[in-house]
Amino acid sequence: EISLKYGAGRLGKRQDADMKRFRDNRLGAFIHWGLYAIPGGEWNGEMYGGAAEWLKAWAKVPADEWLKLMEQWNPTRFNPKAWAKMAKKMGVKYVKITTKHHEGFCLWPSKYTQYTVAQTPYKKDILGEMVKAYNDEGIDVHFYFSVLDWSHPDYRYDIKSEEDEIAFARFLEFTDNQLKELATRYPTVKDFWFDGTWDASIKKNGWWTAHVEQMLKEMLPGVTVNSRLRADDYGKRHFDSNGHLMGDYESAYERRLPDPVKDLKVTRWDWEACMTVPENQWGYHKDWSLSYVKTPLEVLERIVHAVSMGGNMVVNFGPQPDGDFRSEEKELADAVGRWMSVNGECIYGCDYAGWDKQAWGYYTRKGKEVYMVVFNSPYSRHLVVKTPKDVKITKAVVLNGKEVGVKETARNEYNVDMPAKDPGAPFVIKLQIEDNTNAADKYREALT
Ligand SMILES: COc1ccc([C@@H]2N[C@@H](C)[C@@H](O)[C@H]2O)cc1
């Protein structure tokens, strides 16, 4: 290994109470809300199919013209209590809020820039209202923060001159000040999820990313920080030059998931995925017909897929400029919540089971309990289960339902019966397992 000053600060998973809470929460929601919600993907009468929160870039709008949208920021239907109730009903345990996206508009009254809610018709500290409302519902709050800031004259994409050095140093100090402001004003925040950290200017300042992680952890003991913040001495991101994960969890699975057979390496560290409901819209877009919109079942399968591989999943919501949610998102929250209210025990506090993935769905595990989360009903009416060498299944019960038959069919292989009445929707079977080390050896492998 090479010696690094700004590499991973720790080897292996964090096992303290705050990280266990982050991990056990498993299901979160993203809130992408900013000036971009106002145009909703449309500029000067032209509709842009790209991500709505990137409209400034697609339509090549100068910063000062884009920030004039502040004059229209007045979400009259914003009701933080209703937002928190919606999240609670969905069964999310935490909400990640965009404090400041690339556009540079701050949802809190930052004293380090004029581009904040305080300078809009709305005036009030919208971030503070959200933090209180979610916390009052027992939901943890995580902060999304974009280092990339299109509103700030000192931002640099790369450092190519002494002038760049000086300007970017000012920018990093500005960013430190905003982060300290967020940590001071909202001390119940549990996590900082950094974005906008891919530019050469940041990669050339790996030291600063290590300093930010350290600064936040000194100010808020226990707080978690994502790997996307971090660059090491050589500009290596997420994993340092020795291959060790930086930050507290990997945050590279954005709109994609690791393969349950080929990518089992991810089970060795903590990770959190995030996903959009349309193909690629984080901020509010007026026209969701421009791409495929995932059904609640497709969202649910991605949530289970992540947990089955030892990861968290954050489902995105892009609130309307008026502060209400579009009907598709309300329906999604309701559908996921209904499923979670019956089957949540296979998600919360669960982890990778270490069993070979089968076609019918996914395994999750909590201690001695293994859950089968069935998405695909087999024509055979049997769910094939292959257990690790020294494990046998003693019982199988449908969550909030009846026991189903389990038949040993070969060494470490079982047929678990489908419920007598097909549930017609994804369902969960809870397995009781036992140590099987001294089983009668009645099976014989073929000599070939
Ligand atoms: C250049 O590609 C991207 C893609 C997405 C992003 C941002 N990350 C997501 C979590 C959203 O905030 C999106 O705007 C930034 C750059």
mmCIF file of N, CA, C and O and ligand atoms in Angstrom, residues 30 32 51 53-54 98 101-102 144 193 195 198 228 254 274 280 282, ligand 1:
data_model
loop_
_atom_site.group_PDB
_atom_site.id
_atom_site.type_symbol
_atom_site.label_atom_id
_atom_site.label_comp_id
_atom_site.label_asym_id
_atom_site.label_seq_id
_atom_site.Cartn_x
_atom_site.Cartn_y
_atom_site.Cartn_z
ATOM 1 N N PHE A 30 -35.580 11.078 -1.368
ATOM 2 C CA PHE A 30 -34.835 12.279 -1.767
ATOM 3 C C PHE A 30 -35.873 13.352 -2.034
ATOM 4 O O PHE A 30 -36.949 13.052 -2.601
ATOM 5 N N HIS A 32 -35.735 16.738 -4.166
ATOM 6 C CA HIS A 32 -34.998 17.677 -5.024
ATOM 7 C C HIS A 32 -35.908 18.864 -5.278
ATOM 8 O O HIS A 32 -36.904 18.751 -6.018
ATOM 9 N N ALA A 51 -32.527 16.220 -17.555
ATOM 10 C CA ALA A 51 -32.922 16.369 -16.146
ATOM 11 C C ALA A 51 -33.322 17.822 -15.871
ATOM 12 O O ALA A 51 -32.581 18.762 -16.180
ATOM 13 N N GLU A 53 -33.424 19.633 -13.245
ATOM 14 C CA GLU A 53 -32.590 20.441 -12.351
ATOM 15 C C GLU A 53 -31.323 20.899 -13.063
ATOM 16 O O GLU A 53 -30.531 21.662 -12.521
ATOM 17 N N TRP A 54 -31.148 20.444 -14.285
ATOM 18 C CA TRP A 54 -30.015 20.856 -15.132
ATOM 19 C C TRP A 54 -30.455 21.767 -16.275
ATOM 20 O O TRP A 54 -29.668 22.067 -17.180
ATOM 21 N N THR A 98 -32.229 18.565 -0.706
ATOM 22 C CA THR A 98 -31.256 19.404 -1.404
ATOM 23 C C THR A 98 -31.187 20.762 -0.733
ATOM 24 O O THR A 98 -32.009 21.634 -1.002
ATOM 25 N N HIS A 101 -28.527 22.995 -4.636
ATOM 26 C CA HIS A 101 -28.143 22.207 -5.812
ATOM 27 C C HIS A 101 -27.140 23.013 -6.633
ATOM 28 O O HIS A 101 -26.733 24.101 -6.223
ATOM 29 N N HIS A 102 -26.735 22.486 -7.817
ATOM 30 C CA HIS A 102 -25.698 23.173 -8.598
ATOM 31 C C HIS A 102 -26.050 24.646 -8.863
ATOM 32 O O HIS A 102 -25.153 25.468 -9.004
ATOM 33 N N TYR A 144 -28.405 16.927 1.347
ATOM 34 C CA TYR A 144 -27.710 16.896 0.055
ATOM 35 C C TYR A 144 -27.047 18.274 -0.082
ATOM 36 O O TYR A 144 -27.692 19.298 0.206
ATOM 37 N N TRP A 193 -24.685 14.386 2.223
ATOM 38 C CA TRP A 193 -24.538 13.668 0.947
ATOM 39 C C TRP A 193 -24.043 14.685 -0.080
ATOM 40 O O TRP A 193 -24.797 15.548 -0.537
ATOM 41 N N ASP A 195 -22.552 16.159 -3.593
ATOM 42 C CA ASP A 195 -22.673 15.975 -5.034
ATOM 43 C C ASP A 195 -21.836 17.070 -5.686
ATOM 44 O O ASP A 195 -21.315 17.957 -4.997
ATOM 45 N N TRP A 198 -17.042 16.140 -9.009
ATOM 46 C CA TRP A 198 -16.294 15.392 -10.029
ATOM 47 C C TRP A 198 -15.258 16.225 -10.787
ATOM 48 O O TRP A 198 -14.445 15.701 -11.498
ATOM 49 N N ARG A 228 -18.847 10.132 -2.149
ATOM 50 C CA ARG A 228 -18.749 11.032 -3.306
ATOM 51 C C ARG A 228 -18.063 12.350 -2.954
ATOM 52 O O ARG A 228 -17.518 13.023 -3.833
ATOM 53 N N GLU A 254 -26.199 5.533 -8.531
ATOM 54 C CA GLU A 254 -27.219 6.546 -8.828
ATOM 55 C C GLU A 254 -27.939 6.107 -10.099
ATOM 56 O O GLU A 254 -27.321 5.996 -11.164
ATOM 57 N N CYS A 274 -29.512 5.663 -4.986
ATOM 58 C CA CYS A 274 -30.628 6.601 -5.112
ATOM 59 C C CYS A 274 -31.198 6.460 -6.519
ATOM 60 O O CYS A 274 -30.478 6.080 -7.451
ATOM 61 N N ASN A 280 -34.783 9.861 -15.815
ATOM 62 C CA ASN A 280 -33.714 10.732 -15.293
ATOM 63 C C ASN A 280 -34.252 12.128 -14.994
ATOM 64 O O ASN A 280 -33.910 13.105 -15.667
ATOM 65 N N TRP A 282 -34.697 14.485 -11.487
ATOM 66 C CA TRP A 282 -34.643 14.640 -10.023
ATOM 67 C C TRP A 282 -35.522 15.814 -9.617
ATOM 68 O O TRP A 282 -36.382 15.704 -8.756
HETATM 69 C C1 LIG B 1 -23.193 14.905 -15.117
HETATM 70 O O1 LIG B 1 -24.083 13.944 -14.668
HETATM 71 C C2 LIG B 1 -24.782 14.248 -13.536
HETATM 72 C C3 LIG B 1 -25.915 13.500 -13.237
HETATM 73 C C4 LIG B 1 -26.658 13.753 -12.095
HETATM 74 C C5 LIG B 1 -26.269 14.756 -11.239
HETATM 75 C C6 LIG B 1 -27.036 15.048 -10.004
HETATM 76 N N1 LIG B 1 -26.951 13.925 -9.033
HETATM 77 C C7 LIG B 1 -28.300 13.550 -8.682
HETATM 78 C C8 LIG B 1 -28.412 13.046 -7.268
HETATM 79 C C9 LIG B 1 -29.113 14.797 -8.953
HETATM 80 O O2 LIG B 1 -28.910 15.805 -7.952
HETATM 81 C C10 LIG B 1 -28.505 15.231 -10.285
HETATM 82 O O3 LIG B 1 -28.822 16.544 -10.657
HETATM 83 C C11 LIG B 1 -25.136 15.505 -11.532
HETATM 84 C C12 LIG B 1 -24.384 15.246 -12.664
#
